[in-house]
Coordinates of C-alpha atoms in Angstrom, one line a residue:
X1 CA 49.1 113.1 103.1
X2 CA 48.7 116.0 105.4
X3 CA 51.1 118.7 106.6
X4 CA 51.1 121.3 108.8
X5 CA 54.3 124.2 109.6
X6 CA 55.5 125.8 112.6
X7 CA 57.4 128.8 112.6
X8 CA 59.6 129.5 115.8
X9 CA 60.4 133.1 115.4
X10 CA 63.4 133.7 118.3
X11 CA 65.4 135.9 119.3
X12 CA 68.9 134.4 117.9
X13 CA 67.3 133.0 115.0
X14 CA 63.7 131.7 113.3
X15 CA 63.6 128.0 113.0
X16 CA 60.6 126.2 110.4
X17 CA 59.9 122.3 111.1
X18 CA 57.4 120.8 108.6
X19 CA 55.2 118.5 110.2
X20 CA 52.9 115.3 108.8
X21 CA 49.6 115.2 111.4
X22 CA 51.4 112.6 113.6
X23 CA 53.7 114.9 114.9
X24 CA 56.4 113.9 112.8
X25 CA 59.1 115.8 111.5
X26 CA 59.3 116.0 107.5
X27 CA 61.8 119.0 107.3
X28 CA 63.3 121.8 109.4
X29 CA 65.8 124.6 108.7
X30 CA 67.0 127.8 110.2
X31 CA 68.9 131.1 109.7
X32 CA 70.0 133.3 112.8
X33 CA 70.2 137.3 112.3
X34 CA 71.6 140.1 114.6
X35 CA 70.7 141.9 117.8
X36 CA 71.5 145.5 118.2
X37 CA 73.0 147.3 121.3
X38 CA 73.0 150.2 120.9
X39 CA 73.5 151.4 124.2
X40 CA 74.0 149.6 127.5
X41 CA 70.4 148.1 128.6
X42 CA 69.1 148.3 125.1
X43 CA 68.3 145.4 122.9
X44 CA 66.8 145.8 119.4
X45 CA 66.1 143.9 116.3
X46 CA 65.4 144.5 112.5
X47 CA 61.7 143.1 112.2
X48 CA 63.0 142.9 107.9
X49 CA 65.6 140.4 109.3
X50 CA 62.7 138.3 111.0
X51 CA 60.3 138.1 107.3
X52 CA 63.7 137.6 105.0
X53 CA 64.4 134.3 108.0
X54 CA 60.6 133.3 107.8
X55 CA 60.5 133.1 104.6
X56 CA 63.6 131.9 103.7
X57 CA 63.1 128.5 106.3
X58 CA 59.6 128.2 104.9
X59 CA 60.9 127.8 101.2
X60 CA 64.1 125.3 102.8
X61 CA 61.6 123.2 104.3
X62 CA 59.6 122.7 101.1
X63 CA 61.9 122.0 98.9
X64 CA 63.9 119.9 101.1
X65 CA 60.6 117.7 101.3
X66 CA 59.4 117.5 98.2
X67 CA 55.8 118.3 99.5
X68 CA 53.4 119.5 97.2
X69 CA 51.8 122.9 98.4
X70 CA 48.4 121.8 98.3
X71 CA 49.2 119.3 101.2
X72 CA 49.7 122.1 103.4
X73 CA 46.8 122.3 105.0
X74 CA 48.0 124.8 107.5
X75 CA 50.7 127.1 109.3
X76 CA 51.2 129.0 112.5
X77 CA 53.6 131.4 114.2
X78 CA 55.4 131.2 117.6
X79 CA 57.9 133.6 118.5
X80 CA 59.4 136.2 121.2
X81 CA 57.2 138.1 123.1
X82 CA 57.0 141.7 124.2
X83 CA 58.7 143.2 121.2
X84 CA 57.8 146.9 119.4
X85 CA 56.9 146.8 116.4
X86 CA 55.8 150.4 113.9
X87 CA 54.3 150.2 111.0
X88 CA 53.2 153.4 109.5
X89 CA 49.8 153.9 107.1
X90 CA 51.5 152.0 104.4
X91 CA 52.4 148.9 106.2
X92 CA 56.5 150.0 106.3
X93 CA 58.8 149.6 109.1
X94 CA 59.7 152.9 111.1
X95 CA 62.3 151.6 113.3
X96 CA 64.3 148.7 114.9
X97 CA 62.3 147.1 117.2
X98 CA 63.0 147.4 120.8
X99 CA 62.6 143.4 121.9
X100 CA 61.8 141.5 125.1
X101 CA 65.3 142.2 126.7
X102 CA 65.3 145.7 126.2
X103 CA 65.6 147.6 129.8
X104 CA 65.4 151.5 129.0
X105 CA 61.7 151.7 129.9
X106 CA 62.1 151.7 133.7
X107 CA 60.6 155.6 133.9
X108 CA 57.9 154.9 131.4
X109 CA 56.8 151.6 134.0
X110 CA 56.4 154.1 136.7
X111 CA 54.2 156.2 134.3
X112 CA 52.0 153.5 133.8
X113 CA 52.2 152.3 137.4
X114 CA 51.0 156.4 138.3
X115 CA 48.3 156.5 135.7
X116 CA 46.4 152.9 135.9
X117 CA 47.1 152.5 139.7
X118 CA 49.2 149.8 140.4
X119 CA 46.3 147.2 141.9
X120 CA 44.4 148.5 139.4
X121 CA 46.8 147.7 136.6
X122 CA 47.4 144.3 138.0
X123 CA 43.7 143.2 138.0
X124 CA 43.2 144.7 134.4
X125 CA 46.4 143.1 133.0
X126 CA 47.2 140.5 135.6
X127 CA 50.7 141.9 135.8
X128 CA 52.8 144.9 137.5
X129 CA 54.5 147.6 134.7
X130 CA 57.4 145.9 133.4
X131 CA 60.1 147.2 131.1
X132 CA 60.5 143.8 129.3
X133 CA 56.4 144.5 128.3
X134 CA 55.2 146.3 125.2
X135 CA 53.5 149.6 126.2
X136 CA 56.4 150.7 128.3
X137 CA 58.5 150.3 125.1
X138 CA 55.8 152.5 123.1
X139 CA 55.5 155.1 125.7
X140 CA 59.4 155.1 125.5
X141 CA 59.4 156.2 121.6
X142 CA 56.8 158.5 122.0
X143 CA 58.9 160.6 124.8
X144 CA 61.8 160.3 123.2
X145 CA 61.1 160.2 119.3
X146 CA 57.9 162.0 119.0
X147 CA 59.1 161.9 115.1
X148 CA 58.5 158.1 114.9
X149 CA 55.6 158.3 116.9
X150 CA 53.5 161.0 114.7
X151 CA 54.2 158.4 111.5
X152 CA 52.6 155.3 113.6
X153 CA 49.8 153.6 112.2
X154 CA 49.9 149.8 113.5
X155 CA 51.9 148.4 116.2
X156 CA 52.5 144.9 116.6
X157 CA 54.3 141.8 117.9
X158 CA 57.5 140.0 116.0
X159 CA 55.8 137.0 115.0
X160 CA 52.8 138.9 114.3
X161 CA 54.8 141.2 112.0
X162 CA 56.0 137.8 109.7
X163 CA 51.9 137.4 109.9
X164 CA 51.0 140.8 108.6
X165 CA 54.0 139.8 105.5
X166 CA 52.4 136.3 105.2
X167 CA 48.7 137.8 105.0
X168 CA 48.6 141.3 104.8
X169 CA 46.5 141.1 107.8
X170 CA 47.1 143.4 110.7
X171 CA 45.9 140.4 113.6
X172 CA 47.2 138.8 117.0
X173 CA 45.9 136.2 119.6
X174 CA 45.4 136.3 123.1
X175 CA 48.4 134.8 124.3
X176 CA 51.1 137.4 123.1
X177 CA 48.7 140.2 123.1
X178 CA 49.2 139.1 127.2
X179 CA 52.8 140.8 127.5
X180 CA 52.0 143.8 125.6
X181 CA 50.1 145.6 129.2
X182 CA 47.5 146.5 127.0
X183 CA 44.9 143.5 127.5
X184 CA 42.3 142.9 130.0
X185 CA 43.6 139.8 130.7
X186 CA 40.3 138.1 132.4
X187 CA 38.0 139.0 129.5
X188 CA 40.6 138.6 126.2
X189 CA 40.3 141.7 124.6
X190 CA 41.6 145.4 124.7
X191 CA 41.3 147.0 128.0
X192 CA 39.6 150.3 126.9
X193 CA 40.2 151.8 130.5
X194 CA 44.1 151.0 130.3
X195 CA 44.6 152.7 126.6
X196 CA 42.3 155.8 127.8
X197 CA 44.5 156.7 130.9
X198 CA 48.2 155.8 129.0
X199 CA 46.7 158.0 125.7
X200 CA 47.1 155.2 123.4
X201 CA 45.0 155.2 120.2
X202 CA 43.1 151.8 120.0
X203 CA 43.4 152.0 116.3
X204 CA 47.2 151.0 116.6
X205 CA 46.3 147.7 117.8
X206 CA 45.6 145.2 115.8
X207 CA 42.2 142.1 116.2
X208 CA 42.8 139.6 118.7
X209 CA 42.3 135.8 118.2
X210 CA 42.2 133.2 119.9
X211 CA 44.8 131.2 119.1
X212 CA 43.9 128.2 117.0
X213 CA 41.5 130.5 114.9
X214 CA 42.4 131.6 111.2
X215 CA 43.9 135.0 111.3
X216 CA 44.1 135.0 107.2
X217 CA 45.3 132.9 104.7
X218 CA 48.8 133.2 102.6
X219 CA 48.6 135.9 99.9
X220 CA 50.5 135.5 96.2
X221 CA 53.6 137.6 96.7
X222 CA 54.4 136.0 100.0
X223 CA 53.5 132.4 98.4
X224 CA 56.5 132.8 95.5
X225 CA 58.7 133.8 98.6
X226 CA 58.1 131.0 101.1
X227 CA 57.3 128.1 98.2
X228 CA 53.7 128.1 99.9
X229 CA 50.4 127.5 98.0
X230 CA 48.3 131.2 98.0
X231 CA 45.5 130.7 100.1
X232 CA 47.0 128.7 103.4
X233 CA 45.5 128.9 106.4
X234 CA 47.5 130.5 108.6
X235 CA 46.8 130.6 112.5
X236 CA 46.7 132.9 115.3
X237 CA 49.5 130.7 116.9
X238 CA 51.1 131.8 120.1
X239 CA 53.7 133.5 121.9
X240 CA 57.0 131.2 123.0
X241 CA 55.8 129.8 126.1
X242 CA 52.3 129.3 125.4
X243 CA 53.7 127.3 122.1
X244 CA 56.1 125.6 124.0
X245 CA 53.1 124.5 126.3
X246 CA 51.1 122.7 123.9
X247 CA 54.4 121.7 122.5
X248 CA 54.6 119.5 125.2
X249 CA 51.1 118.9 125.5
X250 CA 50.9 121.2 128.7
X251 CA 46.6 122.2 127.8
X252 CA 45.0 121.0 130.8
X253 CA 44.6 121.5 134.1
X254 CA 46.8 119.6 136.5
X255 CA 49.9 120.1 133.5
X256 CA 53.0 121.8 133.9
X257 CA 56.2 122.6 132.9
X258 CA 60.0 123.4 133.8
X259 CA 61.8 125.3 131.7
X260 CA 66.0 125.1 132.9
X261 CA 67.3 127.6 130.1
X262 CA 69.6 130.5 129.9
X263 CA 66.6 132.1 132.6
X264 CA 64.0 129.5 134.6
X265 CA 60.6 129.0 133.7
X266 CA 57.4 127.4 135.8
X267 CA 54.4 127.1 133.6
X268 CA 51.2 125.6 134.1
X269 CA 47.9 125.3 132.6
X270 CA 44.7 126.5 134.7
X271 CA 40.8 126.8 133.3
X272 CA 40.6 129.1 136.0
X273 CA 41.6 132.2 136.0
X274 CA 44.5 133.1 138.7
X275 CA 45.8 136.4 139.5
X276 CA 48.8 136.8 142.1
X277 CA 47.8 140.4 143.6
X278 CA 51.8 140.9 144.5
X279 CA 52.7 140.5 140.9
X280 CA 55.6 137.9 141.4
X281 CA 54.1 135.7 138.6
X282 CA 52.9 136.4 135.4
X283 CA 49.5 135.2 134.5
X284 CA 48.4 135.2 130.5
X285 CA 45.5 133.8 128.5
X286 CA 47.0 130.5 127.1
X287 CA 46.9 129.2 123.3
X288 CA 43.9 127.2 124.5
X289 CA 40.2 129.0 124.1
X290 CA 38.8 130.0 127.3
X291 CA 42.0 129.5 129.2
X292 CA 45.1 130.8 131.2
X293 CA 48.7 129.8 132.0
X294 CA 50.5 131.1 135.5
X295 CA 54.3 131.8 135.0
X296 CA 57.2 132.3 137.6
X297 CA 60.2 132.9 135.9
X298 CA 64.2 133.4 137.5
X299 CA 66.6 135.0 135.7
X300 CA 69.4 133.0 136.0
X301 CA 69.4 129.2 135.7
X302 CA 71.3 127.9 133.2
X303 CA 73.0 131.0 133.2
X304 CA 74.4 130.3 136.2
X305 CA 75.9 126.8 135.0
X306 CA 76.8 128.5 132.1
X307 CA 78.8 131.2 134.2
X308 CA 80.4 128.4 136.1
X309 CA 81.5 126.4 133.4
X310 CA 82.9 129.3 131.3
X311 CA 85.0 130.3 135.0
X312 CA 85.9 127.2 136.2
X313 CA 85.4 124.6 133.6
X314 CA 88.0 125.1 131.2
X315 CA 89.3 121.0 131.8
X316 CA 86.1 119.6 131.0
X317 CA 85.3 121.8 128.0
X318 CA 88.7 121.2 126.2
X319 CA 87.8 117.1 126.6
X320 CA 85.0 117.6 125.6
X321 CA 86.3 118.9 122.2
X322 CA 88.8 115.8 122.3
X323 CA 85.5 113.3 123.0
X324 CA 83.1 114.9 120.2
X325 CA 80.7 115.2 123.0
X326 CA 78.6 118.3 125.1
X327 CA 80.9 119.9 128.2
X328 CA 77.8 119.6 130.1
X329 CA 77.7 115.6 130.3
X330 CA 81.2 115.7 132.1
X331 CA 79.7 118.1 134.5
X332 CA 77.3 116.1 135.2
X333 CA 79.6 113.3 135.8
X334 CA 81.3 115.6 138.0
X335 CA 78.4 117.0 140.2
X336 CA 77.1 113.4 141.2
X337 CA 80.4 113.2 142.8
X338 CA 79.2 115.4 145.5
X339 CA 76.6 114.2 147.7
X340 CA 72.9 115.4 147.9
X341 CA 73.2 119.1 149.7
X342 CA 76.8 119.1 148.6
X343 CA 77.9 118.9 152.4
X344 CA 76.3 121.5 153.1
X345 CA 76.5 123.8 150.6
X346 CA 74.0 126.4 148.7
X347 CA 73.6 128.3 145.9
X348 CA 71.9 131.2 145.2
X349 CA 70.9 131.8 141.9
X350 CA 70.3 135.4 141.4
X351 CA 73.5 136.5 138.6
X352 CA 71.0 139.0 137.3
X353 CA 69.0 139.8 139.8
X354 CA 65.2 137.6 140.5
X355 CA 61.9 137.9 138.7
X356 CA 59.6 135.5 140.5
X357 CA 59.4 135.4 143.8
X358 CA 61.4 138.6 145.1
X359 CA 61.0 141.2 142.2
X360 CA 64.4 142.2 143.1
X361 CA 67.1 143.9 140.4
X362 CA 69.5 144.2 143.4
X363 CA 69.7 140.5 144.4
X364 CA 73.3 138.4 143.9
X365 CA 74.4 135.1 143.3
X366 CA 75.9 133.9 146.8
X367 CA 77.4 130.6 148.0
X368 CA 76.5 129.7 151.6
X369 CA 78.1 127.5 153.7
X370 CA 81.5 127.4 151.4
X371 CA 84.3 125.9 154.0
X372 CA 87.6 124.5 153.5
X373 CA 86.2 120.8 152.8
X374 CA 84.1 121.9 149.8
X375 CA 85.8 120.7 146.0
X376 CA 84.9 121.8 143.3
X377 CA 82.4 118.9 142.5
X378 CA 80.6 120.3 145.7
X379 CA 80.6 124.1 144.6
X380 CA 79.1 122.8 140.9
X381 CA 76.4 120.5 142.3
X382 CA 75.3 123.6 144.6
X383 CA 75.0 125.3 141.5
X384 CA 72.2 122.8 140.0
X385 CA 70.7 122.5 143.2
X386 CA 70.0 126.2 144.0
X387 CA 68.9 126.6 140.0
X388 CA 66.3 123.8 141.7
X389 CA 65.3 125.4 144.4
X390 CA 64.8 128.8 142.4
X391 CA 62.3 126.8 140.7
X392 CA 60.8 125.3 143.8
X393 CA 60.1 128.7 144.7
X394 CA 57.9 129.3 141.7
X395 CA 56.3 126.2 142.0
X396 CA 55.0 127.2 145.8
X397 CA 53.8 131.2 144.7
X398 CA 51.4 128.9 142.0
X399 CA 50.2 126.9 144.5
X400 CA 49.2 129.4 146.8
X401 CA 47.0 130.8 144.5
X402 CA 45.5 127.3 144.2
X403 CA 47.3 125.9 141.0
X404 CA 49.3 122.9 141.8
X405 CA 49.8 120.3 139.4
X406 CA 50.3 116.8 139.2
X407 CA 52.1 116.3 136.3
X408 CA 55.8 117.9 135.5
X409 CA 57.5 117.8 132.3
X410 CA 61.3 119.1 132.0
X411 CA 62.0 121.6 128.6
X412 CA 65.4 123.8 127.7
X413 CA 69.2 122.4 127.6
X414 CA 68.8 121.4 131.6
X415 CA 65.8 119.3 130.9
X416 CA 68.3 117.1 128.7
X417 CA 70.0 116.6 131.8
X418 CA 69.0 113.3 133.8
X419 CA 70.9 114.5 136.6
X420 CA 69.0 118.0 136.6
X421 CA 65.5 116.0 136.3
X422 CA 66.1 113.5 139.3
X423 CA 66.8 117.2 141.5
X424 CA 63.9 118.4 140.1
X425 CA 61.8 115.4 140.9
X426 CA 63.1 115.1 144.1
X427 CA 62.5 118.8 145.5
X428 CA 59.4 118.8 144.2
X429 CA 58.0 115.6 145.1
X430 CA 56.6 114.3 141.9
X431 CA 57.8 112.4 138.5
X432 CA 59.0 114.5 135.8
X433 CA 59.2 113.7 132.6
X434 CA 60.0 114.9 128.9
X435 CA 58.6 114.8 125.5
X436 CA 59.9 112.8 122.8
X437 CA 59.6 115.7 120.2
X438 CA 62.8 118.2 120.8
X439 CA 60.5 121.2 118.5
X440 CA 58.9 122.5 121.6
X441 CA 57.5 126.1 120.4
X442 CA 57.5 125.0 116.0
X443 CA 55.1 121.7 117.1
X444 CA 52.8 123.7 119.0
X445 CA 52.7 126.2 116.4
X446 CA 52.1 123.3 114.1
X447 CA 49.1 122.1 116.1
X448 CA 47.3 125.2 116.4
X449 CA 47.4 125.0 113.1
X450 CA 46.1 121.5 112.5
X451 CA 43.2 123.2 114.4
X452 CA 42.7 126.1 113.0
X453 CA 42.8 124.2 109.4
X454 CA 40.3 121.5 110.7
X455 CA 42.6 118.3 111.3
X456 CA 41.6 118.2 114.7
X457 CA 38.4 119.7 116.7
X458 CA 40.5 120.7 119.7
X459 CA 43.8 122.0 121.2
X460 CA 43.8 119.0 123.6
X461 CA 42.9 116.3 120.8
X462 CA 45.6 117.3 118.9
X463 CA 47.9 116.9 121.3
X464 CA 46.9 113.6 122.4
X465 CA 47.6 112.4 119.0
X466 CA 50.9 114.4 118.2
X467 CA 52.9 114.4 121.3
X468 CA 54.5 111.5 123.0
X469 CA 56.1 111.0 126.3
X470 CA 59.3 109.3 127.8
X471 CA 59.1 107.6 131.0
X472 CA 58.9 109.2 134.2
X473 CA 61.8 109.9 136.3
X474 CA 60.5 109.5 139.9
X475 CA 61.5 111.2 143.1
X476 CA 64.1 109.3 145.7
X477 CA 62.4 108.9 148.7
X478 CA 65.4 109.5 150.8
X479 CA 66.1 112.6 148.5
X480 CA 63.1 113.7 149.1
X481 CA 63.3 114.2 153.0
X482 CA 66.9 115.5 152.6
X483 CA 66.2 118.2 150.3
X484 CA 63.1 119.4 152.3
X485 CA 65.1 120.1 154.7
X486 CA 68.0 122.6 153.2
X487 CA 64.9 123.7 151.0
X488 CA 63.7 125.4 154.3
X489 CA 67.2 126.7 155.0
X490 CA 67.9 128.4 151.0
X491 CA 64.0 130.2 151.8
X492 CA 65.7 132.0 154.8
X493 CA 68.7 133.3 152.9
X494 CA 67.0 136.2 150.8
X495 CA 65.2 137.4 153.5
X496 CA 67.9 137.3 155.7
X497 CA 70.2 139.3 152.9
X498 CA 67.8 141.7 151.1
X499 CA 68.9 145.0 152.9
X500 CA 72.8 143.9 152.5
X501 CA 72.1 143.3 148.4
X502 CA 70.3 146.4 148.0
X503 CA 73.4 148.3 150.6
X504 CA 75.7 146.3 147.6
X505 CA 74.0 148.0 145.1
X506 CA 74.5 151.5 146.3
X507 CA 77.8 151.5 147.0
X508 CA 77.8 152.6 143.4

């Protein structure tokens, strides 16, 4: 038999699910760590607590199989994107690493923004200066801890720092390197103009792959950590999205994705490259050779459920404890009680501000329409439905810059939802559907490296044979024409309240 392992590197925790070359799951196991605050805005991590995980899951998972070493034919790394890491000459860690959520970079963006020009930076890196990026972060330390800086020899991303403690090799691939601000997007490598005008080194970078390639293989004192055989391949692999994508088998053109997590993702796979010159997407290369993804993401989708629930829930989460079974069914149960548009009720979505389509820190969550009629089955249905039509407004910035798929999958805790799925099929017109395999991130990790090992010639070939479907939920016709219409109506509200959220916002 064959085997190949995925390691999910998050930000709660690092999850590792064996895998035989059909996609099934042999093994899994996980161990969660901490994230430090140590200020307001500021998100860190101990890149030590990320290895001791990795390695610890890797050994779980191969002693809970029983799988002989040598069947291993291959492993690869997902994880969080965007995150600092500093090594210095000697390969040790400097400091915590500032991750993905981490907002303190805001001046540094406008540094960046100054120095590349920001049309400039966008065709270059295919994205406007963000502080959730990586050079903000390292332009960050070396303003404010010069100290740290001086001693920096290698930067690099989580999941490629569990690489470098796997193989000793200082690598990355193309799709993380993406959200570090540092890579000509269009031609996959180093952007040489970028690093001269933000004064960065090149030599703190490390190779770029693509992502199925062999980055190195598994050296001795990491093998007695992880229960590995020295010598494993181990891939390039990906960053979380990208994995998710071929997760769920999202590698060619015409594929997407919806992501209805704790924020909103709309992914889809393009061979041709796409660049939205307002920024209100992000475009990356993708884990497959020679191609891209385009992602929209909102800030608070399931959040806003979440927040809901946690307010105004409290009946349905203590029966839930009583009936052994999620809080979120009963909503469910209790937002199909409210007709399509909620009579005449929406939601917007934007708790923490919006990412894609308004770029918009000052934007709030608003109910509109609210009357004396409404119940609170109406109020939680308008929740779901503006999440939706959050969404929808990804979906419509991809297809004006001409990538419009044909085929939706749903991923995250809302995607379990068949309630949340038929709103999503109906606003946007199209079946939607899920994948069998709940590992998401860990399987495509695990494909990439069935490729990179030789088990399959191809990205796509692989995923053909390890990732299967469940039937399509298909939009309601009558839906369909009904949402359309208060679609038109939830487009009008930012617009129409943009100067009142950003006179909310100074009112201090």
């Amino acid at each position: 038999m064959e085997y190949i392992i995925g390691i999910d590197l998050g930000t709660s925790g690092t999850k590792t699910v064996l895998f035989d070359r059909e996609g099934a799951v042999i093994a899994s196991a996980s161990e969660e760590y901490p994230l430090y605050q140590p200020q307001n805005g500021w998100a860190e991590q101990d890149p030590e607590d990320w290895w001791h995980a990795a390695a610890a899951t890797c050994r779980a998972v191969m002693e809970k199989s029983g799988v002989d070493p040598k069947d291993v034919k291959g492993l690869g790394v997902s994880g969080q994107m965007h995150g600092l890491v500093m090594l210095d000459k000697e390969g040790r860690v400097l400091r915590r690493s500032i991750i993905w959520c981490d907002q303190r970079s805001g001046r540094q963006c406008e540094t960046i923004t100054e120095r590349v020009g920001a049309e400039r930076l966008i065709a270059i890196t295919a994205n406007p200066a963000l502080t959730g990026f990586t050079a903000s972060k390292l332009l960050w330390v070396r303003e404010n801890e010069p100290e740290v800086y001086a001693r920096c020899a290698h930067i690099l991303l989580p999941k490629d720092y569990v690489r470098y403690m796997l193989t000793g090799d200082f690598a990355t691939e193309v799709s993380d390197a993406s959200g570090m601000q540092f890579l000509d997007v269009p031609r996959r490598q180093w952007s040489q103009e970028v690093l001269n005008k933000l004064d960065i080194d090149p030599a703190l970078l490390a190779k770029v792959y693509e992502s199925p390639e062999v980055t190195g293989v598994v050296h001795s004192q990491a093998a007695e950590l992880t229960g590995l055989r020295p010598g494993t391949p181990v891939a390039g692999g990906a960053g979380d999205n990208a994995a998710a994508a071929v997760g769920t088998g999202v590698v060619r053109d015409g594929k997407a994705f919806t992501t209805l997590g704790t924020s909103g993702v709309v992914f889809a796979h393009t061979d041709k490259l796409a660049i939205d010159p307002k920024g209100r997407v992000h475009t990356f290369c993708c884990a497959v050779p020679g191609a891209w993804h385009v992602m929209g993401v909102t800030q608070g989708a399931g959040l806003s459920l979440k927040w809901f629930r946690d307010n105004f829930c409290f009946s349905e989460i203590i029966s839930a404890q009583g009936l052994c079974i999620d809080p979120y069914v009963l909503l469910d149960k209790q937002a199909e009680q409210s007709p399509v548009g909620c009579n005449k009720l929406l939601y917007l979505p934007y708790l923490m501000g919006e990412r894609t389509p308004h770029l918009d820190p000052d934007c709030r969550g608003v109910f509109f329409g609210l009357s004396a009629m409404h119940l609170r089955s109406d109020l939680l249905r308008a929740v779901m439905e503006g999440v939706v039509y959050s969404q929808r407004d990804s979906l419509e910035v991809l297809r004006e810059m001409g990538v419009d798929p044909r085929q939706m999958l749903a991923c995250g805790g809302g995607g379990t939802s068949p309630l949340w799925r038929q709103m999503l099929a109906d606003v946007y017109n199209r079946p939607v559907q899920t994948v069998q395999s709940k590992e998401g991130p860990a399987l495509g990790a695990a494909i990439l490296a069935g490729v990179g090992a030789g088990l399959y010639p191809s990205v796509q070939e692989a995923c053909d044979s390890m990732i299967r479907l469940n039937p399509p939920q298909e939009p309601i016709r009558e839906n369909v024409a009904q949402y359309e219409k208060i679609y038109q109506v939830y487009r009008g509200l930012y617009p129409a309240l943009k100067d009142n959220f950003k006179q909310l916002a100074e009112l201090g």
